[in-house]
Short mmCIF file of C-alpha atoms in Angstrom, two decimals:
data_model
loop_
_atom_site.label_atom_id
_atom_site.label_comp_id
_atom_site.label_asym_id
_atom_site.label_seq_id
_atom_site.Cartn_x
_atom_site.Cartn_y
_atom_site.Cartn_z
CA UNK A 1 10.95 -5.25 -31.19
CA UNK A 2 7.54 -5.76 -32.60
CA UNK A 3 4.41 -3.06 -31.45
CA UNK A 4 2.70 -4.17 -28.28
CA UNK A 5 -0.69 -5.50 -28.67
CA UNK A 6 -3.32 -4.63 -26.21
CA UNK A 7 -5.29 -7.52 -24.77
CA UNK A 8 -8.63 -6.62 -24.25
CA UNK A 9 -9.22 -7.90 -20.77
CA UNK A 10 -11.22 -6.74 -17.58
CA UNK A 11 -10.86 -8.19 -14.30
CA UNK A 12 -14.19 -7.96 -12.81
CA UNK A 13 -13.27 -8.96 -9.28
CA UNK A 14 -10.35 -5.70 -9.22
CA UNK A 15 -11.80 -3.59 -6.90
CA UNK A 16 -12.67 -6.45 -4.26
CA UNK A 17 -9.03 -7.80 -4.74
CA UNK A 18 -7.67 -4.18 -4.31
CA UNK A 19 -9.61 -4.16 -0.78
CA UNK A 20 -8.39 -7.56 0.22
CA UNK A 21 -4.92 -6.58 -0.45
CA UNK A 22 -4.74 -3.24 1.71
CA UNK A 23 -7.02 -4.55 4.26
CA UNK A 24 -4.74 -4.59 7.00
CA UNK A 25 -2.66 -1.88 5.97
CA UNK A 26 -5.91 0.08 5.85
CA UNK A 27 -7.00 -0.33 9.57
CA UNK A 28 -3.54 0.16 10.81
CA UNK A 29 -2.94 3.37 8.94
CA UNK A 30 -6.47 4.82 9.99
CA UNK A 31 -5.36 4.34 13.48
CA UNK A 32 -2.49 6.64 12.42
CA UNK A 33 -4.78 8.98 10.66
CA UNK A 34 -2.45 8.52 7.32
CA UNK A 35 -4.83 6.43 5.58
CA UNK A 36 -6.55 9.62 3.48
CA UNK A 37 -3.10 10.34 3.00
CA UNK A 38 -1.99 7.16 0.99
CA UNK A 39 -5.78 6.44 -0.23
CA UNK A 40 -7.28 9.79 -1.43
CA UNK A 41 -10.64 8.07 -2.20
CA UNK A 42 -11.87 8.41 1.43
CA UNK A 43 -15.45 10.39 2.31
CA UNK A 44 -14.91 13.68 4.37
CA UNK A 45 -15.96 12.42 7.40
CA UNK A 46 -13.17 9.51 6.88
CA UNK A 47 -10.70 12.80 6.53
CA UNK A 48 -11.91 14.03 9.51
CA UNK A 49 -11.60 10.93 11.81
CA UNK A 50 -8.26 10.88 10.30
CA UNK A 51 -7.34 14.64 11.01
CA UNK A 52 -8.40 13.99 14.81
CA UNK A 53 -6.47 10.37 15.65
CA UNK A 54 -3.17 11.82 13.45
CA UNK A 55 -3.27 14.51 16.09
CA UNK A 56 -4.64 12.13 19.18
CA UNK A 57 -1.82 9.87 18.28
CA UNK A 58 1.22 12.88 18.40
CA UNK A 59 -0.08 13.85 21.84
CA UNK A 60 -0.05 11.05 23.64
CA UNK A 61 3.43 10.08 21.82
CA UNK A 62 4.64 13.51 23.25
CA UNK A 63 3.33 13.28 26.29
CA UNK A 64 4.84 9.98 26.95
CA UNK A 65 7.98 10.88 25.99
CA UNK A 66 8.29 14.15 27.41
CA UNK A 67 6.86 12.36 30.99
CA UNK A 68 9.37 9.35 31.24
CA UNK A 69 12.27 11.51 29.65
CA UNK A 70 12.02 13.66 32.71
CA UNK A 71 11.53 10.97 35.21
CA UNK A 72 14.65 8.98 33.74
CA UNK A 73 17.01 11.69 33.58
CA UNK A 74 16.61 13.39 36.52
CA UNK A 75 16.59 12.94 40.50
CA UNK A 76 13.50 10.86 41.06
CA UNK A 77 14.47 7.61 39.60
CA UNK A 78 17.41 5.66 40.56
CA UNK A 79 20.21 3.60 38.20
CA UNK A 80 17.97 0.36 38.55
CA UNK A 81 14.94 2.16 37.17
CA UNK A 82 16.75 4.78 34.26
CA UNK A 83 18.00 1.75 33.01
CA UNK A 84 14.30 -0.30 33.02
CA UNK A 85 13.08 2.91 31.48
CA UNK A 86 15.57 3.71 28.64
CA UNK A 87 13.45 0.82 26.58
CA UNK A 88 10.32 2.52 26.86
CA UNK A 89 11.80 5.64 26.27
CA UNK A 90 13.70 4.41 23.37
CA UNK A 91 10.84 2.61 21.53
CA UNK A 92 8.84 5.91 21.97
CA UNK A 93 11.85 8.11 19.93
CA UNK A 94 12.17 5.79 17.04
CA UNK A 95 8.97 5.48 16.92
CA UNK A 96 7.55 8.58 16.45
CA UNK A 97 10.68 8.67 14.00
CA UNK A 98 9.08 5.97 11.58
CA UNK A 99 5.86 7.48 11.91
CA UNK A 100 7.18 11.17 11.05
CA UNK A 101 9.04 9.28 7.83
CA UNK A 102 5.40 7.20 7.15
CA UNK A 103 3.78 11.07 7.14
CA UNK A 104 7.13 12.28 4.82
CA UNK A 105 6.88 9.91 2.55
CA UNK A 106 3.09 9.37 2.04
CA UNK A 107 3.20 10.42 -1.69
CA UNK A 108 5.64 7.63 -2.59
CA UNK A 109 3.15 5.02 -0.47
CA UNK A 110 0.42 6.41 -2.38
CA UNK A 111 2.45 5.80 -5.50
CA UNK A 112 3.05 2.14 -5.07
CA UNK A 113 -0.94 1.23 -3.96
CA UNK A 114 -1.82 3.25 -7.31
CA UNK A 115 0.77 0.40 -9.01
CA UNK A 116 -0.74 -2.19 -7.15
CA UNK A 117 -4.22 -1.39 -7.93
CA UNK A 118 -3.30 -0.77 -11.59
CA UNK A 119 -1.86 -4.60 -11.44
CA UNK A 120 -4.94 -5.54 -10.46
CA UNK A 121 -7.01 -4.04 -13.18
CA UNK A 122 -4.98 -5.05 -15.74
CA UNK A 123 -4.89 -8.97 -14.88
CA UNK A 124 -5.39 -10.77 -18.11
CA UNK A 125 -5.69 -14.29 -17.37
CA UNK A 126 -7.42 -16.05 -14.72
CA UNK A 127 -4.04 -17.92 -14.06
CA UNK A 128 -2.47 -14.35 -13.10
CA UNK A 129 -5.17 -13.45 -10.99
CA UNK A 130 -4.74 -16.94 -9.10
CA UNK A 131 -0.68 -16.00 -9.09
CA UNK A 132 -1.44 -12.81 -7.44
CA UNK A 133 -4.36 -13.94 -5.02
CA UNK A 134 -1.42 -16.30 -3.72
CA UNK A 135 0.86 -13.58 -2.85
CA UNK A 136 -1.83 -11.10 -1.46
CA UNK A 137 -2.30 -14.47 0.99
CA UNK A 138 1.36 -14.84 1.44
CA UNK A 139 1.45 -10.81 2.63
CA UNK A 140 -1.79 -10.86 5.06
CA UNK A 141 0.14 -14.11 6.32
CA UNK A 142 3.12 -12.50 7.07
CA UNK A 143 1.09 -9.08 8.36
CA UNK A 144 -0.82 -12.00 11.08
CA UNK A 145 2.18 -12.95 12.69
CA UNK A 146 3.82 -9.26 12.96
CA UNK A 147 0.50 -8.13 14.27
CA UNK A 148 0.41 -10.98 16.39
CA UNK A 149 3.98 -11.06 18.20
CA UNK A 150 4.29 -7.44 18.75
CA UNK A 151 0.65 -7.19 20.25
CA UNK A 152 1.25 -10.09 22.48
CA UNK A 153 4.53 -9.30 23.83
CA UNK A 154 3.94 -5.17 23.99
CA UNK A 155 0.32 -6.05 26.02
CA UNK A 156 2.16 -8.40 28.51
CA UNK A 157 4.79 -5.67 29.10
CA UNK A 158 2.09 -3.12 29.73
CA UNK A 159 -0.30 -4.98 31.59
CA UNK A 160 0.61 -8.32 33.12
CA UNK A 161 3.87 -7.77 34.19
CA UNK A 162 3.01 -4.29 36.43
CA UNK A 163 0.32 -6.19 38.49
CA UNK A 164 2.00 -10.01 39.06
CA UNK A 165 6.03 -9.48 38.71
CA UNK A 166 7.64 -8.46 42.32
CA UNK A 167 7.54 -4.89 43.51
CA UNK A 168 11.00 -3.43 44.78
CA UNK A 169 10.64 -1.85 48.36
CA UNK A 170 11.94 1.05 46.91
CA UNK A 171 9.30 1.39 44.37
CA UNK A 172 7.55 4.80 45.90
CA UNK A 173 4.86 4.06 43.34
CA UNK A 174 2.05 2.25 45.05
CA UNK A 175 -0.72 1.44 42.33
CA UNK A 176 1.51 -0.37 39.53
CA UNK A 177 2.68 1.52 36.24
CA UNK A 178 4.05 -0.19 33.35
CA UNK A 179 6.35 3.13 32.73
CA UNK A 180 7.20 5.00 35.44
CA UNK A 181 7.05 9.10 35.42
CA UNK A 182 3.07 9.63 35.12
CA UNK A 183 3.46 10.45 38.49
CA UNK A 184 4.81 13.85 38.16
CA UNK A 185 1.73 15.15 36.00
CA UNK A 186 -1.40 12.53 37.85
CA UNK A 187 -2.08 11.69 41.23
CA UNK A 188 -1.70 8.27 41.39
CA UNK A 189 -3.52 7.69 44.53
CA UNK A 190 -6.60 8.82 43.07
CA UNK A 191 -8.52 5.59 41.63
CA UNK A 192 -10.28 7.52 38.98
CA UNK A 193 -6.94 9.15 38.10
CA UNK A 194 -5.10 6.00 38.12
CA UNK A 195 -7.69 4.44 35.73
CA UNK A 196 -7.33 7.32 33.71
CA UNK A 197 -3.33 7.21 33.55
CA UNK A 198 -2.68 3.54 33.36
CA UNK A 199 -5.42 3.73 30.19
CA UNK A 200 -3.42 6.47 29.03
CA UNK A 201 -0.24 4.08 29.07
CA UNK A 202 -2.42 1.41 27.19
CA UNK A 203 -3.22 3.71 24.37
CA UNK A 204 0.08 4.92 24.12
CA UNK A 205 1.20 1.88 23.53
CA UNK A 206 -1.50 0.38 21.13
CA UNK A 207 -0.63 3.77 18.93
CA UNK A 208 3.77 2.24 19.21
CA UNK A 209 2.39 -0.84 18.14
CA UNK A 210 0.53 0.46 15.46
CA UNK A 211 3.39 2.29 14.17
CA UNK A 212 5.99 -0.70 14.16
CA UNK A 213 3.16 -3.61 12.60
CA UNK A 214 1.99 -0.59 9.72
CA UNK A 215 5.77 -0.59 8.49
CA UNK A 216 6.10 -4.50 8.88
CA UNK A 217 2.60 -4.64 7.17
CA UNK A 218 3.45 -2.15 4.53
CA UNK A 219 6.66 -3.85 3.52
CA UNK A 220 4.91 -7.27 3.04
CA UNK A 221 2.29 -6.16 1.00
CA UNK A 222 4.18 -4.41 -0.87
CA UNK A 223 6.95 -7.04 -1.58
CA UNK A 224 4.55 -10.21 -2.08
CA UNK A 225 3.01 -8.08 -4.95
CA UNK A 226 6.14 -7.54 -6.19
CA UNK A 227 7.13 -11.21 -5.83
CA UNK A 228 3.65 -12.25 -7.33
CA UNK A 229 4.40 -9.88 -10.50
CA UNK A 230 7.56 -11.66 -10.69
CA UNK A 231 5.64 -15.27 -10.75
CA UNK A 232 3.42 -13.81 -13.77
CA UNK A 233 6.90 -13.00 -15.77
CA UNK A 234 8.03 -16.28 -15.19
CA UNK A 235 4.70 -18.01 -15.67
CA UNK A 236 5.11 -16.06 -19.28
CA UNK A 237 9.00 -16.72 -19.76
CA UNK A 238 7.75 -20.51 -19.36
CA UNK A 239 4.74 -20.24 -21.93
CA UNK A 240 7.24 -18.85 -24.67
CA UNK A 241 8.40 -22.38 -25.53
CA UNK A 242 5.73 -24.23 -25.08
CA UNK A 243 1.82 -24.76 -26.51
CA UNK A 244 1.57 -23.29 -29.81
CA UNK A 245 4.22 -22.88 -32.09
CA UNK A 246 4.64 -18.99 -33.19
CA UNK A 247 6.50 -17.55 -35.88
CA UNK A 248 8.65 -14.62 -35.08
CA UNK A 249 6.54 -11.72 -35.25
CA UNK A 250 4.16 -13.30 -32.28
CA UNK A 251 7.25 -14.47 -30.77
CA UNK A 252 8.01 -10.51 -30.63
CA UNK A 253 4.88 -9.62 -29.36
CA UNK A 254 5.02 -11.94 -26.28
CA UNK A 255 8.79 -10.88 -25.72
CA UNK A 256 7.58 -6.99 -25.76
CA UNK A 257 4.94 -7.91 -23.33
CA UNK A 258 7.28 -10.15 -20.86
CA UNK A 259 10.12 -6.75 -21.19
CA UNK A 260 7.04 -4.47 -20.26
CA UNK A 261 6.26 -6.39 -17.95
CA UNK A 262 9.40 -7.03 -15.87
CA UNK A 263 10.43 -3.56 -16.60
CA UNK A 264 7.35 -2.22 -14.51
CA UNK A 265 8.11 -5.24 -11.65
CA UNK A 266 11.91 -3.71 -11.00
CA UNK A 267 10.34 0.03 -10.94
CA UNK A 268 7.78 -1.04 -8.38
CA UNK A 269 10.54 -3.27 -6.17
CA UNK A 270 12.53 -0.09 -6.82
CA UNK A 271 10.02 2.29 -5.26
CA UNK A 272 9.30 0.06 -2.50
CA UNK A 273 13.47 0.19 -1.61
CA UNK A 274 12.98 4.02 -2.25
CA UNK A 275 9.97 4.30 -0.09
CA UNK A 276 10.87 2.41 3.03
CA UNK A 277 14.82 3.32 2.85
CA UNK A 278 14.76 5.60 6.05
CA UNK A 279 12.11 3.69 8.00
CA UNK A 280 14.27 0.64 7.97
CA UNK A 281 17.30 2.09 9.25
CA UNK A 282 15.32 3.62 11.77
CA UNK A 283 13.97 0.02 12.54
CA UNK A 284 16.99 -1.63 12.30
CA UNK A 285 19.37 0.94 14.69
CA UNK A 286 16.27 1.08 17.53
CA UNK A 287 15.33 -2.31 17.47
CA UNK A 288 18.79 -3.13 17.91
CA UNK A 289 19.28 -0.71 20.75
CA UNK A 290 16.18 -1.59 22.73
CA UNK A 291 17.12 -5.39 21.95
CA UNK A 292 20.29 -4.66 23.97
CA UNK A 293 18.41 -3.11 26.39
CA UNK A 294 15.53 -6.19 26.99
CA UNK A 295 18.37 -8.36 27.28
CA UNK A 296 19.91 -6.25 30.43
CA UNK A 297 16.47 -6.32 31.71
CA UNK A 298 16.37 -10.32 31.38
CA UNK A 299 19.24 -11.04 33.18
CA UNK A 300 18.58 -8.39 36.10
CA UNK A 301 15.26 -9.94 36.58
CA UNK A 302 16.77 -13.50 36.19
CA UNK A 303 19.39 -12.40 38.91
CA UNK A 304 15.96 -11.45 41.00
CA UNK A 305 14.29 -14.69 40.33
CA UNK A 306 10.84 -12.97 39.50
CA UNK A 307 9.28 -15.48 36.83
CA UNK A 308 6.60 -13.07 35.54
CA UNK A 309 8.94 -10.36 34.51
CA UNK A 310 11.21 -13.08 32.87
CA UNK A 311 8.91 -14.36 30.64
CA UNK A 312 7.74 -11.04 29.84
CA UNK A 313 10.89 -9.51 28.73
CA UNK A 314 11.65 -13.15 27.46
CA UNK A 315 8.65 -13.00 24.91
CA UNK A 316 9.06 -8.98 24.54
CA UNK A 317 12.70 -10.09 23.09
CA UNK A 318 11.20 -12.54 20.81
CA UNK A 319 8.58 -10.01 19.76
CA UNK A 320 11.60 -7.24 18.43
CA UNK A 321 13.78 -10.70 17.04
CA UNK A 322 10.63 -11.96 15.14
CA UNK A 323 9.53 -8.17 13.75
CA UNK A 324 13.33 -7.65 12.31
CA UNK A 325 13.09 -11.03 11.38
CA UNK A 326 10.35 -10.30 9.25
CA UNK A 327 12.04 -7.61 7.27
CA UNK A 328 14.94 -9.60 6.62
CA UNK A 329 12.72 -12.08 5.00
CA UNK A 330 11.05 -9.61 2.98
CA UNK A 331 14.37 -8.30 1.95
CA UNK A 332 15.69 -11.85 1.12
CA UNK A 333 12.50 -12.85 -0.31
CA UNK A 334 12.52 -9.86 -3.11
CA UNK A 335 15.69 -10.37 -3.70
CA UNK A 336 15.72 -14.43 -4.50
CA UNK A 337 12.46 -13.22 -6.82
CA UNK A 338 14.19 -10.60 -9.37
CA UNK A 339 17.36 -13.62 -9.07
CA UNK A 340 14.78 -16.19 -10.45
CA UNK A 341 14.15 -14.45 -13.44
CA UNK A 342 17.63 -14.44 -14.67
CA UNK A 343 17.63 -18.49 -14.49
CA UNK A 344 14.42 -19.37 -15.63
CA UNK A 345 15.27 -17.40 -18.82
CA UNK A 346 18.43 -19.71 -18.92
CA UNK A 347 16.63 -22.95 -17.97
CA UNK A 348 13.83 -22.70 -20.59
CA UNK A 349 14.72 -24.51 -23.78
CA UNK A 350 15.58 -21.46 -25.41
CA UNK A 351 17.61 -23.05 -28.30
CA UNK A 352 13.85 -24.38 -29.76
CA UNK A 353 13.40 -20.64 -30.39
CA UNK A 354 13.41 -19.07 -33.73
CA UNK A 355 15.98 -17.65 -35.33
CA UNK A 356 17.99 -15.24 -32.96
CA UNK A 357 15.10 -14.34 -30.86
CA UNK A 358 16.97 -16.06 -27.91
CA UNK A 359 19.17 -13.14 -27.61
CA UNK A 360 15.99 -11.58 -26.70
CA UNK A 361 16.58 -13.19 -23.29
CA UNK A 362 19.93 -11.97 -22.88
CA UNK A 363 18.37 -7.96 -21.24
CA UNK A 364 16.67 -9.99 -18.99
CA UNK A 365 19.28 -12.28 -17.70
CA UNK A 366 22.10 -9.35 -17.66
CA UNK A 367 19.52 -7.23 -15.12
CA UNK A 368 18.34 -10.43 -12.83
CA UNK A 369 22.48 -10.22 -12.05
CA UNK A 370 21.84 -6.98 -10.12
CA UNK A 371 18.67 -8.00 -7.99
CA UNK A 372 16.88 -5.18 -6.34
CA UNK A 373 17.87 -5.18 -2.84
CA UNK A 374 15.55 -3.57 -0.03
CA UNK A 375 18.27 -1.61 2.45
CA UNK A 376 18.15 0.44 5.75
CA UNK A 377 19.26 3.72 4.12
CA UNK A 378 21.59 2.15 1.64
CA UNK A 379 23.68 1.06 3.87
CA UNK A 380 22.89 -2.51 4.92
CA UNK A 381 20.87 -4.92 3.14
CA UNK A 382 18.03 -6.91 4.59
CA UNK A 383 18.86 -10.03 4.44
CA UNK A 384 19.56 -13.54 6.86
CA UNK A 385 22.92 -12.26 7.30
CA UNK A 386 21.95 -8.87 8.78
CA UNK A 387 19.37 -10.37 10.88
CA UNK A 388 22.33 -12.41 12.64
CA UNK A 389 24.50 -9.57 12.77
CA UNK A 390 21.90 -7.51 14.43
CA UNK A 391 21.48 -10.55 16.91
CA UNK A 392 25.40 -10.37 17.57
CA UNK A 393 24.94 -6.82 17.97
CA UNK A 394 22.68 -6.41 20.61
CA UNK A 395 24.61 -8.92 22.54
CA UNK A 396 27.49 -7.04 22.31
CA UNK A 397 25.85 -3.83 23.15
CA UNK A 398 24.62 -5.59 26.35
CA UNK A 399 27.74 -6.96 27.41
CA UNK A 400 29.38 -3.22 27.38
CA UNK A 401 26.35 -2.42 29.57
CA UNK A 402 26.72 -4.81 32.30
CA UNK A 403 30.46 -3.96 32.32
CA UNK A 404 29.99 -0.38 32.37
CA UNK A 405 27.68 -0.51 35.30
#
């Protein structure tokens, strides 16, 4: 195959893109204190802020857990309310689980936004910039509606529904509590306490929020790169039969480029499966749990005919459905993308090519037969199918529950 030559090309507009890309990845993470982590071009005092929410943020995830983990397994709470607090006290394991696997695998992040801001530099037509605005758009698209569901359904949980669902006469908590248990460290009766402790809930829960929309977030940018990179090789698979006619030494050079070129798409899409292997299978076991769980909740409150706390757990269910949803379309979508590449290189009128060069084709067809597939730790696949299987799952998980008690 014929030398590689270098087009001499600057996108002017790289470092702006690059910002637009990570933008909500970048607020999200800095929440976390793991942006200076994954972005090493951050000022001191950036480090600092960072240092100071990455510990505010294990606290009050500790203290939360360690709070309701006491009041569900123990004395003080009866079967009615360990079973309304296993949720909560699920969502808080797992997710200080995908934020202790965000912290262990912050080099490999950092590796794939150096990839994607090296894609961006080396754009060199305005046609591929265009390609990959259009899947930056598709990302911060996808990173709205995550953002959007979880905030709106984990909000109503932890503020609506403690101050207009019913209250149980054998509630001994008088001021309402979204998650019971803060009453064994604050006195409740005190306003200024109470303020203090039900603010303390609300922050807790912003930071679990945080945590589950950064890995949706994360996975869409990174995947509607990929997906745009993929576009570009098509856009040039497409090119190499029409407009000029080339003999075959600048047919060479554009099939060297396209190879490069797809080459460095399936490491990227490979690093993203690497990266996000053990957050997903995190996400996919707890979300299915705490599904199961929401579901119990639904029908106990349907049984008690209090509207508020239906529609709550109602829209908190569509919330967790929506965010797996979500990864199973970024799984599906990747996939369908490295699948393309195999049959536009078929479909392109590759017999008007000289000589043998069509064989050319042949490395790139043979891989697009072994898509890259995002998993939850390599053992299922995200994909439509999962995303239905996880829905049977939870059902089935809640039906054991309501026979069991």
């Amino acid at each position: 195959m014929a030398k590689i030559v270098n087009i001499p090309w600057s996108n002017v507009n790289c470092e702006g893109d690059i910002v637009n890309t990570l933008i909500w990845n970048r607020w999200l993470l800095r929440v976390l204190g793991i942006w200076p982590l994954v972005y090493p071009n951050t000022t001191k005092i950036e480090k600092i802020i960072a240092m100071f929410s990455f510990v505010l943020c294990w606290i009050v995830l500790s203290l939360f857990l360690v709070l309701t983990s006491i009041y569900t397994f123990s004395e003080r709470s009866i079967m009615r309310e360990k079973m309304k607090m296993l949720g909560p006290l699920g969502y808080v394991f797992f997710s200080m689980l995908k934020y202790f696997f965000l912290v262990a695998r912050h080099k490999s992040i950092r590796q794939c936004v150096q990839v994607l801001s090296a894609d961006w530099r080396r754009v060199e037509e305005d046609d591929h910039r265009e390609i990959m605005m259009r899947g930056a758009e598709k990302g911060h698209l996808l990173s709205k509606f995550c953002i959007a569901f979880m905030y709106c359904g984990g909000l109503s949980y932890n503020t609506i529904m403690p101050f207009l669902s019913q209250t149980s006469e054998q509630n001994v908590t008088v001021r309402p509590m979204a998650y019971l248990g803060f009453d064994i460290l604050f006195n409740l009766q005190l306003m200024p306490v109470y303020v203090f402790a039900f603010c303390l809930q609300c922050v807790t829960g912003i930071v679990m929020f945080n945590i589950t929309t950064v890995v949706c977030c994360l996975a869409a940018m990174f995947v509607a790169h990929a997906c745009g990179q993929v576009d570009i090789v098509l856009a040039r698979v497409k090119s190499l039969v029409k407009g000029e006619k080339r003999n075959r030494v600048q047919f060479e050079q554009c099939m060297a480029i396209i190879v490069q070129h797809h080459v460095r798409v399936l490491r990227f899409s490979a690093n993203i499966e690497d990266t996000l292997r053990e957050i997903c299978l995190v996400e996919f076991v707890g979300t299915t749990l705490i599904m199961c769980l929401i579901e119990y909740s639904l029908i106990t409150e349907w049984n008690n005919s209090d509207s508020i706390a239906i529609l709550t757990y109602f829209f908190l269910f569509v919330s967790f459905a929506f965010n797996i949803f979500m990864f199973c379309h970024i799984g599906e979508l990747l996939t369908e993308q490295c699948i393309k590449v195999g049959y536009t290189s078929y479909k392109i009128e590759w017999y008007e090519l000289p000589g043998k060069a069509a064989l050319d084709l042949m490395f790139m067809i043979t891989m697009s037969r072994h898509p890259v597939q995002i998993t939850a730790g390599k053992l299922i696949s995200l994909s439509f199918t999962n995303f239905g299987n996880v829905l049977k799952t939870s059902v089935a998980y809640m039906n054991l529950i309501r026979t069991a008690l």
